[in-house]
Each structure stands twice: as C-alpha cells, then as structure tokens.
Short mmCIF file of N, CA and C in Angstrom, two decimals:
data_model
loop_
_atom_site.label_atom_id
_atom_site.label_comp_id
_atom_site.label_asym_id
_atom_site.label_seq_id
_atom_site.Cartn_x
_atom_site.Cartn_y
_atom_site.Cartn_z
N UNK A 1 34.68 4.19 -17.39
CA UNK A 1 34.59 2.80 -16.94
C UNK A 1 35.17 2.68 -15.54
N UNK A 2 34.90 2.05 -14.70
CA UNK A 2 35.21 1.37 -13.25
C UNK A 2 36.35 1.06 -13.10
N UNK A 3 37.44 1.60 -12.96
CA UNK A 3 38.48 0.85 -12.43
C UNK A 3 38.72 -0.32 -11.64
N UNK A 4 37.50 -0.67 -10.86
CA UNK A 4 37.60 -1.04 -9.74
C UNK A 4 36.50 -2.21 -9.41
N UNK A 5 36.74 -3.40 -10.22
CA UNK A 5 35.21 -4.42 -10.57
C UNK A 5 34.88 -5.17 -9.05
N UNK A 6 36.33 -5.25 -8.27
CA UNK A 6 35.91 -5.31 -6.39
C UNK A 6 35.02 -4.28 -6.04
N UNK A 7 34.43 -3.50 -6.31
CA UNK A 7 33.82 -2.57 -5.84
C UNK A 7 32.88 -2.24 -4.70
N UNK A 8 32.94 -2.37 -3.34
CA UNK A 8 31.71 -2.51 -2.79
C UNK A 8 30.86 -1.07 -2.70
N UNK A 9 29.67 -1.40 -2.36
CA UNK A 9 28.83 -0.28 -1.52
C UNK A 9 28.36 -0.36 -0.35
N UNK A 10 28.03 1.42 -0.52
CA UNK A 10 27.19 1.25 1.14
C UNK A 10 26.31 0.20 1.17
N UNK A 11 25.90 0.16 2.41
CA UNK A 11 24.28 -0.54 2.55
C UNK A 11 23.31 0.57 2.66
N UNK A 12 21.93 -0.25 2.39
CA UNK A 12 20.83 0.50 1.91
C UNK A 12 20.75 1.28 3.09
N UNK A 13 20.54 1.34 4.05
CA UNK A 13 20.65 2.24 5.12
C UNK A 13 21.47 3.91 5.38
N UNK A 14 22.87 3.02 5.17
CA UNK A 14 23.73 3.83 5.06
C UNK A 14 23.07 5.12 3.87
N UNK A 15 23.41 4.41 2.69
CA UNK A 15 22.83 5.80 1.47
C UNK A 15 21.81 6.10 2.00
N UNK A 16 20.62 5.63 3.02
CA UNK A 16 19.47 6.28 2.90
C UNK A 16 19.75 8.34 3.66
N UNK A 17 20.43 7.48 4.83
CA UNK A 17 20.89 8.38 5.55
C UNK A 17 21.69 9.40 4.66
N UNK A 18 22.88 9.10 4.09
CA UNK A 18 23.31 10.08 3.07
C UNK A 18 22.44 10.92 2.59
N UNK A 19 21.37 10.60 1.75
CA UNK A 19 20.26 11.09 1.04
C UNK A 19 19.76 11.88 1.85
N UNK A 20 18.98 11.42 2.64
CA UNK A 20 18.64 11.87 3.62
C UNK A 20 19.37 13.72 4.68
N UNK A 21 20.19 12.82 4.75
CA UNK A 21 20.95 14.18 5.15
C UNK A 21 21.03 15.62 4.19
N UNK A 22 21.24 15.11 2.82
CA UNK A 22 21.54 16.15 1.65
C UNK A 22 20.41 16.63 1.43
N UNK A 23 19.23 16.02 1.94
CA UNK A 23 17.64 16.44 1.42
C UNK A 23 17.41 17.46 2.74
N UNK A 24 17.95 16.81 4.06
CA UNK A 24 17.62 17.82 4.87
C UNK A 24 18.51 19.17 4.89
N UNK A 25 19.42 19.16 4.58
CA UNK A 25 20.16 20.61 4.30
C UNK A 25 19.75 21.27 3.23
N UNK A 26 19.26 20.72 2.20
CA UNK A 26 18.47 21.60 0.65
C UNK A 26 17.25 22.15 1.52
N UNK A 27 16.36 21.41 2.28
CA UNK A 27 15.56 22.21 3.34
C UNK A 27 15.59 23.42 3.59
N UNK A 28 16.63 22.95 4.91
CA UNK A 28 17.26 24.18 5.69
C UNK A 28 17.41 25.64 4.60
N UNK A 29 18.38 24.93 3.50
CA UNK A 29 18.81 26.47 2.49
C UNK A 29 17.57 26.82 2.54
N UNK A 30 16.14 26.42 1.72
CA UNK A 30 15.30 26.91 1.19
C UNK A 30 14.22 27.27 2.03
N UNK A 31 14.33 26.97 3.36
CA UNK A 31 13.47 27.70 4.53
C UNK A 31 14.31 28.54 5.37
N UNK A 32 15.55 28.73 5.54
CA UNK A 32 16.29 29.48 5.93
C UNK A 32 16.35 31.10 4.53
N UNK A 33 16.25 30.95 3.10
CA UNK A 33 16.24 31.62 1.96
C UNK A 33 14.59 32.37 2.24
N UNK A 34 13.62 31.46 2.24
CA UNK A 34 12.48 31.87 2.41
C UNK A 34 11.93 32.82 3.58
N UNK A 35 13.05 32.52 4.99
CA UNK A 35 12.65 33.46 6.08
C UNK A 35 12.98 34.53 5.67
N UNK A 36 14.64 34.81 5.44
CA UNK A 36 15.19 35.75 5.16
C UNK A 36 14.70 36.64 4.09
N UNK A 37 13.77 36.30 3.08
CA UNK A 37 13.37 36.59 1.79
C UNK A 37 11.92 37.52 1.91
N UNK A 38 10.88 37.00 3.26
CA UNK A 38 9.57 36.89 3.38
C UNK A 38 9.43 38.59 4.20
N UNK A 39 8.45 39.52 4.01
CA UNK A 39 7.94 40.49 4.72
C UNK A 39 7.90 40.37 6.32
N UNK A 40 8.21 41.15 7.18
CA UNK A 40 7.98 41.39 8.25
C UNK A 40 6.95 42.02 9.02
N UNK A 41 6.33 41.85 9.85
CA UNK A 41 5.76 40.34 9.98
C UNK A 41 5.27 39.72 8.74
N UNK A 42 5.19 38.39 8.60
CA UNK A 42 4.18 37.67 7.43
C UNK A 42 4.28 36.10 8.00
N UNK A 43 3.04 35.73 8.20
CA UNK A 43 2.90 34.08 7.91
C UNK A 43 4.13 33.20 6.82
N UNK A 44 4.47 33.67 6.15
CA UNK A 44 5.59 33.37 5.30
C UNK A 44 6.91 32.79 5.82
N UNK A 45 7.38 34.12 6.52
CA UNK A 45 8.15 34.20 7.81
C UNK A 45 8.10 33.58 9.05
N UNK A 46 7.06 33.61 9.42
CA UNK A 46 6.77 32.66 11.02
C UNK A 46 6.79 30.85 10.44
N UNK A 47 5.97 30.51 9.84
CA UNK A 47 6.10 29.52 9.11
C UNK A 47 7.32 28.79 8.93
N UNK A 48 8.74 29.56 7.81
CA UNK A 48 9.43 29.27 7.32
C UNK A 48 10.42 28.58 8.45
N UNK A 49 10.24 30.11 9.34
CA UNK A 49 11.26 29.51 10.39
C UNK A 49 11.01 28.48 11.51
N UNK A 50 9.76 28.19 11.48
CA UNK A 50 9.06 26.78 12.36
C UNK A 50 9.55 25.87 11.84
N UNK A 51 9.50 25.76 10.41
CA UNK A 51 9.81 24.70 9.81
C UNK A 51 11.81 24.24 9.41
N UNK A 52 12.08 25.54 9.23
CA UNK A 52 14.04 25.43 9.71
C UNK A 52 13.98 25.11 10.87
N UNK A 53 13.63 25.34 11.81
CA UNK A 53 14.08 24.63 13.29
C UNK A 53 13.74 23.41 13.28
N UNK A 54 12.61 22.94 13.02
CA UNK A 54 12.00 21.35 13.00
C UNK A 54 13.08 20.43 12.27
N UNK A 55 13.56 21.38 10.66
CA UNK A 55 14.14 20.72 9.85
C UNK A 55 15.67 20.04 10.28
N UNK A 56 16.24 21.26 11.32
CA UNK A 56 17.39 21.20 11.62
C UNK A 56 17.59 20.33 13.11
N UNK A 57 16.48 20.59 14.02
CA UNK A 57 16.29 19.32 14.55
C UNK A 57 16.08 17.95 14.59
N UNK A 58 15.53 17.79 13.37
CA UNK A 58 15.36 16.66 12.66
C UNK A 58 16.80 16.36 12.02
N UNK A 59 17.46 16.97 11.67
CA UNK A 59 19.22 16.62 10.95
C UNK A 59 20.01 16.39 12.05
N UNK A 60 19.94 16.80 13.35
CA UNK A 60 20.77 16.62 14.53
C UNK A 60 20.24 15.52 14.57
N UNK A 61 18.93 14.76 14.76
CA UNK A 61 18.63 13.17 15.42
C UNK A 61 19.04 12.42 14.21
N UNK A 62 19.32 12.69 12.75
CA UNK A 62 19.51 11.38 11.52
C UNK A 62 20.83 11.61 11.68
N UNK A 63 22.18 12.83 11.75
CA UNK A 63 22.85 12.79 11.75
C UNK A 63 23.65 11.84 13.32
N UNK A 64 22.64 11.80 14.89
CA UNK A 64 23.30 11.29 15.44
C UNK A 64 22.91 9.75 15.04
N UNK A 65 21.89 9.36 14.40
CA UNK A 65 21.62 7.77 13.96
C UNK A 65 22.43 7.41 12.61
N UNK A 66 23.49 8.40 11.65
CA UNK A 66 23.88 7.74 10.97
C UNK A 66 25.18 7.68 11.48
N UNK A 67 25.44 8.09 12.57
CA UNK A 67 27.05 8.21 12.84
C UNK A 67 27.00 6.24 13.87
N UNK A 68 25.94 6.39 14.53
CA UNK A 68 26.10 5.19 15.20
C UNK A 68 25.91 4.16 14.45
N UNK A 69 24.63 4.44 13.32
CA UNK A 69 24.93 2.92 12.33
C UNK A 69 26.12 2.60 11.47
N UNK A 70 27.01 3.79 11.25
CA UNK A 70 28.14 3.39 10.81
C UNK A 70 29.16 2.78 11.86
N UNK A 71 29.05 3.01 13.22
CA UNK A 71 30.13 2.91 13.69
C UNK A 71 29.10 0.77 14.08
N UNK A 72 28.31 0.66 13.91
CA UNK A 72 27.79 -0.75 13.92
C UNK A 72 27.88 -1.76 12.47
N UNK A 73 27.73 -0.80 11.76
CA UNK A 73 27.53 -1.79 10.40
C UNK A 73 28.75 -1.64 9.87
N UNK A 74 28.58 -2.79 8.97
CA UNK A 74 30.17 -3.07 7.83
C UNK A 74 30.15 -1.67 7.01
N UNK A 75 31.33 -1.58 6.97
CA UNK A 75 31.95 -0.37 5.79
C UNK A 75 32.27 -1.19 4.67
N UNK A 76 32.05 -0.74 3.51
CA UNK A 76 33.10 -1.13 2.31
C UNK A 76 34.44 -1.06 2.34
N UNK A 77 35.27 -1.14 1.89
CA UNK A 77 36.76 -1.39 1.62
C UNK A 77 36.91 0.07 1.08
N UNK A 78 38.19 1.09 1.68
CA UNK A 78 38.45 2.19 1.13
C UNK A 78 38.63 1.97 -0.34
N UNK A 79 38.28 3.02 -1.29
CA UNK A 79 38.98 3.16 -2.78
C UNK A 79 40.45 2.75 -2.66
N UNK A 80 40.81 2.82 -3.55
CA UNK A 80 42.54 2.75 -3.57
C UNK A 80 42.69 3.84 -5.04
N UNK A 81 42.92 5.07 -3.63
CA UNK A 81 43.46 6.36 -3.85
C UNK A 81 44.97 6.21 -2.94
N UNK A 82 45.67 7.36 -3.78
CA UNK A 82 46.78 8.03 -2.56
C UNK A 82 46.08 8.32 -1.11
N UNK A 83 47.52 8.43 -0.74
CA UNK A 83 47.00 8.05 1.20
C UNK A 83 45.99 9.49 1.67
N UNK A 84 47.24 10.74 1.06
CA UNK A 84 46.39 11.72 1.27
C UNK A 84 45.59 12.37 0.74
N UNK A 85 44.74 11.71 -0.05
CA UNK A 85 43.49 11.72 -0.28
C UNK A 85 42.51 11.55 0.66
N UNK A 86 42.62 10.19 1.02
CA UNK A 86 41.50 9.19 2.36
C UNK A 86 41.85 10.07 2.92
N UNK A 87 43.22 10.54 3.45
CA UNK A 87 43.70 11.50 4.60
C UNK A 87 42.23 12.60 4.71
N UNK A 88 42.79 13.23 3.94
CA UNK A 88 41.64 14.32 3.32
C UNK A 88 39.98 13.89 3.19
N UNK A 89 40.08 12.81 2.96
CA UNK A 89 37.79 12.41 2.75
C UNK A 89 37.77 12.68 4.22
N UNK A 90 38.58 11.49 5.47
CA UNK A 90 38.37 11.48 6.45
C UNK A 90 37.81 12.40 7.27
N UNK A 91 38.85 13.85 7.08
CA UNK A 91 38.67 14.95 7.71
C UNK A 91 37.35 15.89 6.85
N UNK A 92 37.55 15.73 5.36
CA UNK A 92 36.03 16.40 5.53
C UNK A 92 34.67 15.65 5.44
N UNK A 93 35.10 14.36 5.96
CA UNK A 93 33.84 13.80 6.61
C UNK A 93 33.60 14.02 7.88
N UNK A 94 34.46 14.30 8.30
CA UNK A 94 34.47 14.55 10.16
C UNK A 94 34.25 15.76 10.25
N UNK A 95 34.44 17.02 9.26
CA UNK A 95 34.06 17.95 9.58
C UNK A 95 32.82 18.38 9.18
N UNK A 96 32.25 17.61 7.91
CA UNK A 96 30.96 17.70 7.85
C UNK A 96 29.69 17.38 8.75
N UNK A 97 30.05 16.06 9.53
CA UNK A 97 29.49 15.32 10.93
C UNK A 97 29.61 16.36 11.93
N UNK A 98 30.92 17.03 12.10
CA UNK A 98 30.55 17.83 13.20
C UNK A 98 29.39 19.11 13.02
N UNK A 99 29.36 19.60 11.86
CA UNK A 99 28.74 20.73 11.40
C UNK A 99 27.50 20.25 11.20
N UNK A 100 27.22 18.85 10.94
CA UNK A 100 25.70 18.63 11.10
C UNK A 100 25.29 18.39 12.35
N UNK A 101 26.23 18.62 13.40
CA UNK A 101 25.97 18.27 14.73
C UNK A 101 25.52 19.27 15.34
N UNK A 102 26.79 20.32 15.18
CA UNK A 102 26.78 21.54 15.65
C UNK A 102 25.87 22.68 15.87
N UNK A 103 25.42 22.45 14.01
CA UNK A 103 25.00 23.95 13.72
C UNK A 103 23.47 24.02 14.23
N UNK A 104 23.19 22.74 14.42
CA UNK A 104 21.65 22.64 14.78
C UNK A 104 21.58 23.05 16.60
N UNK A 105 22.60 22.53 17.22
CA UNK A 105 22.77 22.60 18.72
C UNK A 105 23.15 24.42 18.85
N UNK A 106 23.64 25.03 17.93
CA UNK A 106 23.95 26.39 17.85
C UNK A 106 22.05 26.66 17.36
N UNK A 107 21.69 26.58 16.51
CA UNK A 107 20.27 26.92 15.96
C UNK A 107 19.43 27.42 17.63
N UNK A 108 19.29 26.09 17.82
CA UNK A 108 18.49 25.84 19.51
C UNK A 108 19.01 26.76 19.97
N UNK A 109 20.20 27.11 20.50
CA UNK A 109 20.71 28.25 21.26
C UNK A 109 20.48 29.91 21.20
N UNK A 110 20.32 29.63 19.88
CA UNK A 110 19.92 31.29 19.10
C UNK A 110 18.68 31.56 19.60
N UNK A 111 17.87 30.14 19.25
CA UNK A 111 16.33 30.92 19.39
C UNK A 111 16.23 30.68 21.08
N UNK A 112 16.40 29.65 21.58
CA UNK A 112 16.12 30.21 23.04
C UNK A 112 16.78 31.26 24.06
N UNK A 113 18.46 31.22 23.41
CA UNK A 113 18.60 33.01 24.00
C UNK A 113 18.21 34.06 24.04
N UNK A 114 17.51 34.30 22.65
CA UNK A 114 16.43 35.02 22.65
C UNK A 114 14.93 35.04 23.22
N UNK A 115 14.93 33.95 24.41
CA UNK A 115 13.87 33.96 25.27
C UNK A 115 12.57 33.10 24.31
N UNK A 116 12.72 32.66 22.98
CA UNK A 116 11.69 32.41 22.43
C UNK A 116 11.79 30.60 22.28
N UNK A 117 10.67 30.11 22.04
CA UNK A 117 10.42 28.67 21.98
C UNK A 117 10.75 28.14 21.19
N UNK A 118 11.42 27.04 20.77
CA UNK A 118 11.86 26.41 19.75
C UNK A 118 10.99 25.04 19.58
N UNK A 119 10.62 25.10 18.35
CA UNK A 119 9.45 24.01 18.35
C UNK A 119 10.17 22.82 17.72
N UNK A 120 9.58 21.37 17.33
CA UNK A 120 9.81 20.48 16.83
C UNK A 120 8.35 19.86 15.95
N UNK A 121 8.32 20.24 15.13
CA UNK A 121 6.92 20.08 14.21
C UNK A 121 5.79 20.31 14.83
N UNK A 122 5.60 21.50 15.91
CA UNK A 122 4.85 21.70 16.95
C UNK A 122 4.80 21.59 18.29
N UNK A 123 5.63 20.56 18.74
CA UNK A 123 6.22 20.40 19.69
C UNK A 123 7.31 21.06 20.24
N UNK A 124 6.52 21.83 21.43
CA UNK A 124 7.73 22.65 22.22
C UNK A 124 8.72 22.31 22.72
N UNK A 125 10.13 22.53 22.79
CA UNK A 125 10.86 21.87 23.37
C UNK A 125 11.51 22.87 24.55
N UNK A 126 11.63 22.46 25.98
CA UNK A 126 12.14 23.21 27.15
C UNK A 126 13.38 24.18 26.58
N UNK A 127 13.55 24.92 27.20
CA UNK A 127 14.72 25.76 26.65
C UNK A 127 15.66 25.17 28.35
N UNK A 128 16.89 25.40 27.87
CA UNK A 128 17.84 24.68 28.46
C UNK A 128 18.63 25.85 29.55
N UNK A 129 18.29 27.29 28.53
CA UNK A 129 19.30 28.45 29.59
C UNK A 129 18.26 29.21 29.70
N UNK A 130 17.11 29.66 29.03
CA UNK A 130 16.45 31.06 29.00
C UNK A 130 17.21 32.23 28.25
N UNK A 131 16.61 33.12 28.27
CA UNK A 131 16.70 34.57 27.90
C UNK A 131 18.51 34.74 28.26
N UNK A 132 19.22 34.71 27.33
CA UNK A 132 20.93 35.54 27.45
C UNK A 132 21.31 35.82 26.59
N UNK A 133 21.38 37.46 26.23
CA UNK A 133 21.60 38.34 24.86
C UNK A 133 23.40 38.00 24.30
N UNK A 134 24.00 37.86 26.20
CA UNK A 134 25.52 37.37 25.28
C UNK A 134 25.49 35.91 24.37
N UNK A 135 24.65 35.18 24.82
CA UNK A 135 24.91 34.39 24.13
C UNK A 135 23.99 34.26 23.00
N UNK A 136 23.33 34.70 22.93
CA UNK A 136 22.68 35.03 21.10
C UNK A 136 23.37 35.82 20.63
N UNK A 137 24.36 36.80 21.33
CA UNK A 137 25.16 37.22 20.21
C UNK A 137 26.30 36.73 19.62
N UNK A 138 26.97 35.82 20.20
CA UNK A 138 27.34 34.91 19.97
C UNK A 138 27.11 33.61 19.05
N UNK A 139 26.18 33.42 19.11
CA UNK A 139 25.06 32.50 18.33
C UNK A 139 24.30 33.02 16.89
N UNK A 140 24.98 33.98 16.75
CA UNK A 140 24.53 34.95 15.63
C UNK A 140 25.92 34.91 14.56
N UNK A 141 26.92 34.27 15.19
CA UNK A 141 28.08 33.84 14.26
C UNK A 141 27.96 32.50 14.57
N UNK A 142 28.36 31.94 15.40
CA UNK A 142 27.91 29.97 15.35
C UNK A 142 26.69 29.48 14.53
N UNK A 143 25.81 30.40 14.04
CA UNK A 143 24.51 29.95 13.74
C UNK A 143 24.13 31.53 12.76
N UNK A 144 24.61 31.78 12.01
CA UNK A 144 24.74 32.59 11.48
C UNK A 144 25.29 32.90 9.80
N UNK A 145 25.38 34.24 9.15
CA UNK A 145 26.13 33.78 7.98
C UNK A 145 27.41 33.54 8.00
N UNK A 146 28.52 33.33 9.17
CA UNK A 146 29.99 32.96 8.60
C UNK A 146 30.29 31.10 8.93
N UNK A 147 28.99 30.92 9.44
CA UNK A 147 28.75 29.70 9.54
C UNK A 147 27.96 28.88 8.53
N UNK A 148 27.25 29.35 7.64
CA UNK A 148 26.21 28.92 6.66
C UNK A 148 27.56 29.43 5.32
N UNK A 149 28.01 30.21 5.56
CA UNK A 149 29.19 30.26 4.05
C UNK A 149 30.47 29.21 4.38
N UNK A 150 30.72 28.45 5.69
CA UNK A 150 31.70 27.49 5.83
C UNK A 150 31.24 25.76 5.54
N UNK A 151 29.46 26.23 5.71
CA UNK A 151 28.90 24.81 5.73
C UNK A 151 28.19 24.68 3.81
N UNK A 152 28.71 25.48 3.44
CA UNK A 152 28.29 25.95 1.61
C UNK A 152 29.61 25.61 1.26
N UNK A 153 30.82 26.01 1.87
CA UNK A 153 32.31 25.82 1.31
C UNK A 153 32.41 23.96 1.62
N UNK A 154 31.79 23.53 2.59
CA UNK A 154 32.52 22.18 3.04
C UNK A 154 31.30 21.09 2.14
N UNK A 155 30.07 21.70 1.86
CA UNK A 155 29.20 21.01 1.01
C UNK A 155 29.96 20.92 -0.16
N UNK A 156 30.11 22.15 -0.69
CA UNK A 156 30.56 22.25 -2.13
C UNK A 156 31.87 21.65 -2.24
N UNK A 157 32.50 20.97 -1.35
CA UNK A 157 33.75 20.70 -1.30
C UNK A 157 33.54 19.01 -1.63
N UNK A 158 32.62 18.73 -0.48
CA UNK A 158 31.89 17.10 -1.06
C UNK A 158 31.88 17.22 -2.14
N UNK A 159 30.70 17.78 -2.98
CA UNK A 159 29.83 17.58 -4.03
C UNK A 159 31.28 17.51 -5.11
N UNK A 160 32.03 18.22 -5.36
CA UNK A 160 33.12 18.61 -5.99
C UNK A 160 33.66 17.14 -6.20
N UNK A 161 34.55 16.89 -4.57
CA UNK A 161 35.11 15.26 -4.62
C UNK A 161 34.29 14.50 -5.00
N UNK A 162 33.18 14.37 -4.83
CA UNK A 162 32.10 13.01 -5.77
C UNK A 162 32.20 13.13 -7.19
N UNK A 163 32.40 14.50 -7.60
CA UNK A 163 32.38 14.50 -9.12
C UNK A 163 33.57 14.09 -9.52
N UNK A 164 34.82 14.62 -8.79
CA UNK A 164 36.21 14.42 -9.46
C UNK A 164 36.51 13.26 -9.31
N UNK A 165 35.90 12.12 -8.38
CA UNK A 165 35.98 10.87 -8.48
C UNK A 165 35.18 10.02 -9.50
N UNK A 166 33.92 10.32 -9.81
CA UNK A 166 33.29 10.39 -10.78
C UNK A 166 33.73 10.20 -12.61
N UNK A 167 33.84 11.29 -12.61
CA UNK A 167 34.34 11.72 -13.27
C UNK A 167 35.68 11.83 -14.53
N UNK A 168 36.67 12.08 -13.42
CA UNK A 168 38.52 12.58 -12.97
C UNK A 168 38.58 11.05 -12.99
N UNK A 169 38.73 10.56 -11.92
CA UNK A 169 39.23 9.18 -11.43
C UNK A 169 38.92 8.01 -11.35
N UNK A 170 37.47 8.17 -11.99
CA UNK A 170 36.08 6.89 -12.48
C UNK A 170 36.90 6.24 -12.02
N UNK A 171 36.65 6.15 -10.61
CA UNK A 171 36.90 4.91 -9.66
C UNK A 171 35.65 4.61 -8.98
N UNK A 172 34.37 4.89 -9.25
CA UNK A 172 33.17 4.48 -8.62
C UNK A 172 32.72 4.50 -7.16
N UNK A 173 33.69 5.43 -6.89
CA UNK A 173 33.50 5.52 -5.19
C UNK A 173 31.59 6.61 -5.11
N UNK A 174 31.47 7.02 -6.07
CA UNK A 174 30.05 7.96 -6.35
C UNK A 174 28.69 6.62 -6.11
N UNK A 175 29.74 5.72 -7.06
CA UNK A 175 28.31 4.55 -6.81
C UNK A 175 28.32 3.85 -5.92
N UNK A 176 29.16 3.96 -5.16
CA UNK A 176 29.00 3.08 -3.99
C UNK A 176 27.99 3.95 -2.98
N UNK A 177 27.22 5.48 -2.74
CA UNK A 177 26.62 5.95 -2.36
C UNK A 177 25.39 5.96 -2.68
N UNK A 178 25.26 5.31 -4.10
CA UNK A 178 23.41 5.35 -4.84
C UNK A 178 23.13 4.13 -4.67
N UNK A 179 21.50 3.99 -4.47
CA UNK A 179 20.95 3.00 -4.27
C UNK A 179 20.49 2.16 -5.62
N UNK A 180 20.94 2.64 -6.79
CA UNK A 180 20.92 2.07 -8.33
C UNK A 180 22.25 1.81 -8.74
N UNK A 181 22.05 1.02 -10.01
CA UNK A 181 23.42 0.52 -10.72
C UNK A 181 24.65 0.15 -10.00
N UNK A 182 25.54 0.27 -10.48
CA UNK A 182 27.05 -0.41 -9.84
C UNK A 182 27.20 -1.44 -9.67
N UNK A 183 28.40 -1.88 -8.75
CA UNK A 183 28.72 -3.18 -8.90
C UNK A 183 28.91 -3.31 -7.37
N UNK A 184 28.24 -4.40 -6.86
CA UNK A 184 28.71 -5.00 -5.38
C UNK A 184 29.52 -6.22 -5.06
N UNK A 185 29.78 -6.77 -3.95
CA UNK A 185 30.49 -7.52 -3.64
C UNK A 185 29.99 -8.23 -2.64
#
C-alpha cells in the first residue's frame, strides 16, 4: 500500500522521455550484442552498427530535450526518504544524464577517428577531427567495454532503487514514473 496518498507524478512528457530513454538503451544493448555477435564481413554487421550509431545519436538529442524540459517544467515534491538517500538518487541521476550524454559524444569519436562516417538514419554527419588513431584508442575505453559494464552497473543500480522503493519502501515513488494507475495531486 502507498504510504504516501500526497503523491504526485511526473508529467506525461516527463515519463515519456523516461521511457523513452530506457527503450533507447535496450536498443543500443541489442544492436551493439548483434554487431558484436554477426560474421565478418556480413550485412548483419554493417546494418547493426548503422543502426547503434543512429540509435545513440538519437539518445544524445532526447537525453539533451529531457534535461531542459525538466529544468522548465514542475517537478513533483521529493519522496520523504532519509536525506541520504535523495543525496544518493541525485547523484545517480546525474550520473546517469551524464553517461547518456557522454557515451554517445564518445560513440561519434570512435567512429570518426577511425576516418569512417557516422551516419544518422542515413544521414551523414561531418566528422569534426578526421582520421586520429590516438584518439580511437582512447575511445575504445570511453566508448568501449569498461564503459558499457559502468553504464550496466549504474542501469542496474536504477532498476534495483525502483524496485526497493517499490517494493521495500512502497512509497510509490515507481508510480510516479508510469503513465497508468497511482495517485496524483
């Protein structure tokens, strides 16, 4: 049961973007899984990874439109958790924002250091430096696996707190993110 019958939610926007975001990173895994997975050469492969770059370009432009509609639209009223808790959402909300910022601006970097084109659902986009092997090698850890196992640790770290709030602390802070049931204000 709800602790909490003040309860507000996001606005429809807001969750869309949420959604949104979580749909575009299940993407990424499963066309990033599929490159890595597919024969060399194979249509499989060329494909997969057209479509991870598009995907992840596409998460850099919703992630910079949900950061500004939050910083425009009303927020709900924090839960009433301990301090360092919020302490704690704060920062791995901020570090999730940055990593949806990041890893895509690292993505771009990989493939055009490597001299090659980075598309946007077909659309070429200018490369910014050209051809520089230091910095794809570089870009091969920013954009890479010790970066895809920190952005799996900080997902799974969400998904975790939604449940234990859920759950643990059925304080309804989960429903204030779905666009069904709950209670508003």
């Amino acid at each position: 049961m709800n602790q909490n019958p003040t309860l507000q939610r996001y606005n429809l926007l807001s969750q869309l973007f949420h959604w949104l975001v979580a749909a575009l990173i299940i993407g990424l895994i499963v066309t990033n899984t599929l490159h890595q997975g597919a024969p060399d050469p194979s249509d499989l492969r060329v494909s997969s990874i057209k479509l991870h770059i598009s995907l992840g370009i596409l998460l850099f432009l919703v992630t910079i439109a949900r950061i500004l509609w939050a910083r425009i639209s009303p927020q709900p009223t924090p839960i009433d958790a301990p301090r360092w808790t919020l302490v704690a959402a704060k920062l791995a909300h901020l570090a999730l924002n940055l990593a949806t910022l990041l890893i895509p601006i690292f993505g771009y970097l990989r493939v055009v250091s490597k001299g090659r084109v980075a598309e946007f659902f077909g659309t070429p986009l200018p490369s910014i430096i050209g051809e520089s092997p230091w910095l794809n090698d570089a870009m091969h850890i920013f954009h890479g696996e010790p970066m895809e196992i920190f952005l799996y640790c900080l997902v799974g770290l969400h998904v975790a707190a939604a449940l234990w709030h859920q759950y643990v602390r059925r304080d309804g802070s989960l429903e204030r993110m779905l666009p069904w049931g709950g209670r508003s204000v």
